[in-house]
Amino acid sequence: MKKTISTIILLIAAFTAANAQKTFDRGFDDEKDVFIPKGTVSFGLSFSGSSGEIGKESGFTVMPSLIKDLDASYSTFGLSPAVDYFVKDNLSVGLKFKYAGTKLNIGNAAVSLDDDLSFGIEDKGYRRQSYQATIFTRYYVPFMGSKIFGWFVEGGLNYRYAQGINYTLEEGLKHGVYNDTYMTSFTIDPGVCFFVANQVSFEAQVGLAEIGMTSVKQSENQVKTSEASRLKFSGGIDMLDIKIGARFFF
């Protein structure tokens, strides 16, 4: 019995030692999988924007019997340049800047919850501008050794400052609440890319996870002030945070 146990232990030890010398290789470090070589510099630019009017002529109904006669207009704009340097094959570090602006004007809206509870909104406005600086790193992986199609994962350390105001127009004067927002966060954003020329690629990137600290300072009519801070964490693919852009490699 002792000989049998000793034999089994020796076989297990020999099998473990043999396999310890063999490391499973997924091919990430294979030279044929070099997607973007070390020493490359890339410049990127992504942007977004939209604008529209709702109910300017005959009114607009959202969720019948709840919000009626909506008369509003909106516009959004975003611009984000970036530059990075490849310190290793497929691995880069860089800087990114982002500006985003939002405008919303509500001329009129009738809110009716039931026959006895209804109220109107008119001459309301919202403005917001944000500025963000990011230090990021990216790692690219080609699809099955392709030199054209690939995916990447980007991790970024961000600092964001935003100004916003919610206001009401009264006799041509704005009365409202001003917000100053400061945020430091870490984000993970995956994406896909494809080359249309040797030095030009297009890409699509989506927000996946973010954790950070936000501090908000408010001032109502430049008289009353308040402050608040909170820890934010969000996870999961955000289909509303899809960025389309182009990159140039040198």
mmCIF file of C-alpha atoms in Angstrom:
data_model
loop_
_atom_site.group_PDB
_atom_site.id
_atom_site.type_symbol
_atom_site.label_atom_id
_atom_site.label_comp_id
_atom_site.label_asym_id
_atom_site.label_seq_id
_atom_site.Cartn_x
_atom_site.Cartn_y
_atom_site.Cartn_z
ATOM 1 C CA MET A 1 0.000 0.000 0.000
ATOM 2 C CA LYS A 2 2.823 2.367 0.907
ATOM 3 C CA LYS A 3 4.564 1.561 -2.397
ATOM 4 C CA THR A 4 1.378 2.345 -4.340
ATOM 5 C CA ILE A 5 0.906 5.718 -2.606
ATOM 6 C CA SER A 6 4.582 6.596 -3.131
ATOM 7 C CA THR A 7 4.311 5.694 -6.819
ATOM 8 C CA ILE A 8 1.211 7.887 -7.289
ATOM 9 C CA ILE A 9 2.918 10.844 -5.554
ATOM 10 C CA LEU A 10 6.004 10.436 -7.758
ATOM 11 C CA LEU A 11 3.862 10.315 -10.925
ATOM 12 C CA ILE A 12 1.937 13.470 -9.903
ATOM 13 C CA ALA A 13 5.200 15.278 -9.111
ATOM 14 C CA ALA A 14 6.732 14.244 -12.435
ATOM 15 C CA PHE A 15 3.608 15.331 -14.361
ATOM 16 C CA THR A 16 3.550 18.710 -12.570
ATOM 17 C CA ALA A 17 7.248 19.320 -13.211
ATOM 18 C CA ALA A 18 6.878 18.453 -16.901
ATOM 19 C CA ASN A 19 3.938 20.812 -17.378
ATOM 20 C CA ALA A 20 5.578 23.615 -15.392
ATOM 21 C CA GLN A 21 8.125 23.905 -18.182
ATOM 22 C CA LYS A 22 5.390 24.388 -20.776
ATOM 23 C CA THR A 23 3.575 27.750 -20.600
ATOM 24 C CA PHE A 24 0.415 28.092 -22.653
ATOM 25 C CA ASP A 25 0.959 30.844 -25.237
ATOM 26 C CA ARG A 26 -2.035 32.703 -26.640
ATOM 27 C CA GLY A 27 0.159 34.446 -29.213
ATOM 28 C CA PHE A 28 -0.034 38.002 -27.848
ATOM 29 C CA ASP A 29 3.772 38.287 -27.858
ATOM 30 C CA ASP A 30 4.278 36.642 -31.228
ATOM 31 C CA GLU A 31 6.074 38.888 -33.736
ATOM 32 C CA LYS A 32 3.498 38.071 -36.406
ATOM 33 C CA ASP A 33 0.853 39.686 -34.174
ATOM 34 C CA VAL A 34 2.502 43.125 -34.212
ATOM 35 C CA PHE A 35 -0.386 45.411 -35.107
ATOM 36 C CA ILE A 36 1.311 48.774 -34.510
ATOM 37 C CA PRO A 37 5.109 48.749 -34.013
ATOM 38 C CA LYS A 38 7.116 50.354 -31.231
ATOM 39 C CA GLY A 39 8.170 53.958 -31.907
ATOM 40 C CA THR A 40 4.975 54.907 -33.785
ATOM 41 C CA VAL A 41 3.291 58.232 -32.988
ATOM 42 C CA SER A 42 -0.453 58.599 -33.569
ATOM 43 C CA PHE A 43 -2.808 61.562 -33.627
ATOM 44 C CA GLY A 44 -6.534 61.101 -33.176
ATOM 45 C CA LEU A 45 -9.663 63.211 -33.425
ATOM 46 C CA SER A 46 -13.229 62.299 -32.526
ATOM 47 C CA PHE A 47 -16.307 64.497 -32.508
ATOM 48 C CA SER A 48 -20.057 64.401 -32.105
ATOM 49 C CA GLY A 49 -22.923 66.815 -32.476
ATOM 50 C CA SER A 50 -26.661 67.096 -32.903
ATOM 51 C CA SER A 51 -29.389 69.711 -32.882
ATOM 52 C CA GLY A 52 -33.127 69.883 -33.374
ATOM 53 C CA GLU A 53 -36.455 71.487 -32.613
ATOM 54 C CA ILE A 54 -39.529 69.872 -31.094
ATOM 55 C CA GLY A 55 -43.056 71.134 -31.600
ATOM 56 C CA LYS A 56 -42.189 74.515 -33.066
ATOM 57 C CA GLU A 57 -45.178 74.567 -35.407
ATOM 58 C CA SER A 58 -48.115 72.537 -34.102
ATOM 59 C CA GLY A 59 -46.943 71.196 -30.754
ATOM 60 C CA PHE A 60 -45.555 67.813 -29.860
ATOM 61 C CA THR A 61 -46.983 65.088 -27.635
ATOM 62 C CA VAL A 62 -44.720 62.797 -25.622
ATOM 63 C CA MET A 63 -46.520 59.979 -23.791
ATOM 64 C CA PRO A 64 -50.098 61.112 -24.642
ATOM 65 C CA SER A 65 -51.933 62.861 -21.811
ATOM 66 C CA LEU A 66 -48.687 63.337 -19.840
ATOM 67 C CA ILE A 67 -46.572 65.934 -21.685
ATOM 68 C CA LYS A 68 -48.267 68.038 -24.353
ATOM 69 C CA ASP A 69 -47.633 71.134 -26.447
ATOM 70 C CA LEU A 70 -43.883 70.820 -26.110
ATOM 71 C CA ASP A 71 -42.027 73.702 -27.722
ATOM 72 C CA ALA A 72 -38.267 73.201 -27.313
ATOM 73 C CA SER A 73 -34.907 73.208 -29.050
ATOM 74 C CA TYR A 74 -31.587 71.555 -28.229
ATOM 75 C CA SER A 75 -28.003 71.226 -29.467
ATOM 76 C CA THR A 76 -24.966 69.195 -28.412
ATOM 77 C CA PHE A 77 -21.356 69.300 -29.539
ATOM 78 C CA GLY A 78 -18.217 67.388 -28.581
ATOM 79 C CA LEU A 79 -14.597 67.472 -29.775
ATOM 80 C CA SER A 80 -11.671 65.355 -28.542
ATOM 81 C CA PRO A 81 -8.091 65.483 -29.948
ATOM 82 C CA ALA A 82 -5.485 62.969 -28.735
ATOM 83 C CA VAL A 83 -1.816 62.056 -29.219
ATOM 84 C CA ASP A 84 0.017 58.927 -28.084
ATOM 85 C CA TYR A 85 3.391 57.177 -28.470
ATOM 86 C CA PHE A 86 3.970 53.417 -28.735
ATOM 87 C CA VAL A 87 6.483 52.462 -26.047
ATOM 88 C CA LYS A 88 6.184 48.788 -27.081
ATOM 89 C CA ASP A 89 4.635 46.894 -29.956
ATOM 90 C CA ASN A 90 0.844 47.371 -29.699
ATOM 91 C CA LEU A 91 1.155 49.386 -26.432
ATOM 92 C CA SER A 92 0.914 53.188 -26.287
ATOM 93 C CA VAL A 93 0.665 55.992 -23.735
ATOM 94 C CA GLY A 94 -0.703 59.435 -24.469
ATOM 95 C CA LEU A 95 -2.723 62.552 -23.684
ATOM 96 C CA LYS A 96 -6.272 63.405 -24.628
ATOM 97 C CA PHE A 97 -8.414 66.529 -24.285
ATOM 98 C CA LYS A 98 -12.181 66.800 -24.604
ATOM 99 C CA TYR A 99 -14.683 69.623 -24.844
ATOM 100 C CA ALA A 100 -18.455 69.072 -24.695
ATOM 101 C CA GLY A 101 -21.328 71.544 -24.772
ATOM 102 C CA THR A 102 -25.098 71.162 -24.349
ATOM 103 C CA LYS A 103 -27.926 73.652 -24.788
ATOM 104 C CA LEU A 104 -31.634 73.122 -24.115
ATOM 105 C CA ASN A 105 -34.417 75.707 -24.368
ATOM 106 C CA ILE A 106 -38.013 74.977 -23.355
ATOM 107 C CA GLY A 107 -40.410 77.639 -24.541
ATOM 108 C CA ASN A 108 -43.501 75.802 -23.345
ATOM 109 C CA ALA A 109 -44.609 72.394 -22.052
ATOM 110 C CA ALA A 110 -47.893 71.302 -20.480
ATOM 111 C CA VAL A 111 -47.610 68.447 -17.975
ATOM 112 C CA SER A 112 -50.874 66.674 -17.089
ATOM 113 C CA LEU A 113 -50.754 63.810 -14.590
ATOM 114 C CA ASP A 114 -54.550 63.515 -14.353
ATOM 115 C CA ASP A 115 -57.647 65.695 -14.715
ATOM 116 C CA ASP A 116 -57.034 67.414 -11.378
ATOM 117 C CA LEU A 117 -53.238 67.693 -11.451
ATOM 118 C CA SER A 118 -51.540 69.601 -14.246
ATOM 119 C CA PHE A 119 -49.057 72.425 -14.599
ATOM 120 C CA GLY A 120 -47.122 74.286 -17.248
ATOM 121 C CA ILE A 121 -43.448 74.972 -17.875
ATOM 122 C CA GLU A 122 -42.265 77.925 -19.909
ATOM 123 C CA ASP A 123 -39.119 79.902 -20.622
ATOM 124 C CA LYS A 124 -36.775 77.340 -19.051
ATOM 125 C CA GLY A 125 -33.181 76.844 -20.139
ATOM 126 C CA TYR A 126 -30.166 74.639 -19.497
ATOM 127 C CA ARG A 127 -26.532 75.223 -20.451
ATOM 128 C CA ARG A 128 -23.497 73.069 -19.759
ATOM 129 C CA GLN A 129 -19.850 73.144 -20.839
ATOM 130 C CA SER A 130 -17.224 70.625 -19.762
ATOM 131 C CA TYR A 131 -13.453 70.360 -20.232
ATOM 132 C CA GLN A 132 -11.523 67.152 -19.636
ATOM 133 C CA ALA A 133 -7.844 66.136 -19.706
ATOM 134 C CA THR A 134 -6.857 62.445 -19.770
ATOM 135 C CA ILE A 135 -3.632 60.473 -19.410
ATOM 136 C CA PHE A 136 -4.262 57.113 -21.045
ATOM 137 C CA THR A 137 -2.689 53.865 -22.164
ATOM 138 C CA ARG A 138 -3.920 51.582 -24.955
ATOM 139 C CA TYR A 139 -3.210 47.974 -25.850
ATOM 140 C CA TYR A 140 -4.085 46.730 -29.352
ATOM 141 C CA VAL A 141 -4.776 43.146 -30.404
ATOM 142 C CA PRO A 142 -5.200 42.230 -34.099
ATOM 143 C CA PHE A 143 -8.051 39.959 -35.165
ATOM 144 C CA MET A 144 -6.478 36.563 -35.922
ATOM 145 C CA GLY A 145 -3.164 38.139 -36.906
ATOM 146 C CA SER A 146 -4.781 40.699 -39.236
ATOM 147 C CA LYS A 147 -2.885 43.876 -40.111
ATOM 148 C CA ILE A 148 -6.135 45.729 -40.875
ATOM 149 C CA PHE A 149 -8.723 44.820 -38.232
ATOM 150 C CA GLY A 150 -8.116 44.917 -34.486
ATOM 151 C CA TRP A 151 -9.552 45.744 -31.081
ATOM 152 C CA PHE A 152 -8.094 47.670 -28.151
ATOM 153 C CA VAL A 153 -8.593 48.365 -24.478
ATOM 154 C CA GLU A 154 -7.935 51.866 -23.110
ATOM 155 C CA GLY A 155 -7.430 52.823 -19.493
ATOM 156 C CA GLY A 156 -7.495 56.516 -18.606
ATOM 157 C CA LEU A 157 -6.975 58.802 -15.615
ATOM 158 C CA ASN A 158 -9.285 61.808 -16.108
ATOM 159 C CA TYR A 159 -9.763 65.251 -14.645
ATOM 160 C CA ARG A 160 -12.959 67.077 -15.645
ATOM 161 C CA TYR A 161 -14.330 70.536 -14.970
ATOM 162 C CA ALA A 162 -17.852 71.501 -15.971
ATOM 163 C CA GLN A 163 -20.023 74.609 -15.718
ATOM 164 C CA GLY A 164 -23.798 74.392 -15.850
ATOM 165 C CA ILE A 165 -26.852 76.555 -15.284
ATOM 166 C CA ASN A 166 -30.580 75.819 -14.958
ATOM 167 C CA TYR A 167 -32.494 79.051 -15.351
ATOM 168 C CA THR A 168 -35.870 80.698 -15.881
ATOM 169 C CA LEU A 169 -36.396 83.834 -17.949
ATOM 170 C CA GLU A 170 -38.313 86.533 -16.098
ATOM 171 C CA GLU A 171 -38.755 89.861 -17.877
ATOM 172 C CA GLY A 172 -35.654 89.151 -19.955
ATOM 173 C CA LEU A 173 -33.463 88.321 -16.928
ATOM 174 C CA LYS A 174 -32.076 84.885 -16.082
ATOM 175 C CA HIS A 175 -32.792 83.511 -12.625
ATOM 176 C CA GLY A 176 -31.411 80.113 -11.741
ATOM 177 C CA VAL A 177 -28.847 77.778 -10.221
ATOM 178 C CA TYR A 178 -25.211 77.745 -11.328
ATOM 179 C CA ASN A 179 -23.158 74.564 -10.954
ATOM 180 C CA ASP A 180 -19.389 74.050 -10.923
ATOM 181 C CA THR A 181 -18.450 70.366 -11.099
ATOM 182 C CA TYR A 182 -14.997 68.883 -10.483
ATOM 183 C CA MET A 183 -14.363 65.189 -11.148
ATOM 184 C CA THR A 184 -11.356 62.867 -10.999
ATOM 185 C CA SER A 185 -11.955 59.376 -12.345
ATOM 186 C CA PHE A 186 -10.464 56.227 -13.843
ATOM 187 C CA THR A 187 -12.123 54.731 -16.915
ATOM 188 C CA ILE A 188 -11.842 51.553 -18.980
ATOM 189 C CA ASP A 189 -13.050 51.912 -22.575
ATOM 190 C CA PRO A 190 -12.722 49.132 -25.183
ATOM 191 C CA GLY A 191 -13.057 49.657 -28.918
ATOM 192 C CA VAL A 192 -12.509 48.307 -32.419
ATOM 193 C CA CYS A 193 -10.537 49.792 -35.302
ATOM 194 C CA PHE A 194 -9.721 49.144 -38.935
ATOM 195 C CA PHE A 195 -7.135 50.635 -41.290
ATOM 196 C CA VAL A 196 -8.213 52.175 -44.581
ATOM 197 C CA ALA A 197 -4.601 53.052 -45.496
ATOM 198 C CA ASN A 198 -1.161 52.286 -44.074
ATOM 199 C CA GLN A 199 -1.270 55.327 -41.770
ATOM 200 C CA VAL A 200 -5.005 55.972 -41.374
ATOM 201 C CA SER A 201 -7.582 54.107 -39.282
ATOM 202 C CA PHE A 202 -11.162 54.587 -38.143
ATOM 203 C CA GLU A 203 -12.370 53.453 -34.753
ATOM 204 C CA ALA A 204 -15.428 53.076 -32.547
ATOM 205 C CA GLN A 205 -15.067 53.177 -28.757
ATOM 206 C CA VAL A 206 -17.619 52.571 -25.997
ATOM 207 C CA GLY A 207 -17.636 53.324 -22.273
ATOM 208 C CA LEU A 208 -17.361 50.203 -20.092
ATOM 209 C CA ALA A 209 -16.483 51.182 -16.508
ATOM 210 C CA GLU A 210 -15.771 54.362 -14.521
ATOM 211 C CA ILE A 211 -14.948 55.045 -10.902
ATOM 212 C CA GLY A 212 -14.279 58.506 -9.527
ATOM 213 C CA MET A 213 -14.967 61.300 -7.071
ATOM 214 C CA THR A 214 -17.235 64.222 -7.959
ATOM 215 C CA SER A 215 -17.519 67.549 -6.162
ATOM 216 C CA VAL A 216 -20.327 70.017 -6.992
ATOM 217 C CA LYS A 217 -20.623 73.642 -5.941
ATOM 218 C CA GLN A 218 -23.941 75.413 -6.482
ATOM 219 C CA SER A 219 -24.918 79.060 -6.378
ATOM 220 C CA GLU A 220 -28.559 80.154 -6.593
ATOM 221 C CA ASN A 221 -28.925 83.638 -8.091
ATOM 222 C CA GLN A 222 -25.360 84.348 -6.934
ATOM 223 C CA VAL A 223 -26.631 84.477 -3.327
ATOM 224 C CA LYS A 224 -27.279 81.039 -1.830
ATOM 225 C CA THR A 225 -24.430 78.534 -2.063
ATOM 226 C CA SER A 226 -24.080 74.819 -1.316
ATOM 227 C CA GLU A 227 -21.589 71.994 -1.886
ATOM 228 C CA ALA A 228 -21.780 68.212 -2.239
ATOM 229 C CA SER A 229 -19.366 65.357 -2.969
ATOM 230 C CA ARG A 230 -20.005 61.782 -4.000
ATOM 231 C CA LEU A 231 -18.185 58.651 -5.093
ATOM 232 C CA LYS A 232 -19.330 57.376 -8.468
ATOM 233 C CA PHE A 233 -19.018 53.891 -9.956
ATOM 234 C CA SER A 234 -20.615 52.702 -13.147
ATOM 235 C CA GLY A 235 -20.117 49.448 -15.009
ATOM 236 C CA GLY A 236 -21.474 47.794 -18.135
ATOM 237 C CA ILE A 237 -21.430 48.805 -21.787
ATOM 238 C CA ASP A 238 -22.927 52.271 -22.213
ATOM 239 C CA MET A 239 -24.528 52.359 -25.682
ATOM 240 C CA LEU A 240 -25.134 56.108 -25.234
ATOM 241 C CA ASP A 241 -21.379 56.697 -24.895
ATOM 242 C CA ILE A 242 -20.159 55.536 -28.322
ATOM 243 C CA LYS A 243 -17.366 57.646 -29.811
ATOM 244 C CA ILE A 244 -16.456 57.562 -33.517
ATOM 245 C CA GLY A 245 -13.088 58.885 -34.648
ATOM 246 C CA ALA A 246 -10.051 58.678 -36.913
ATOM 247 C CA ARG A 247 -6.345 58.205 -36.144
ATOM 248 C CA PHE A 248 -3.193 58.961 -38.106
ATOM 249 C CA PHE A 249 0.039 56.997 -37.530
ATOM 250 C CA PHE A 250 3.602 58.152 -38.255
#
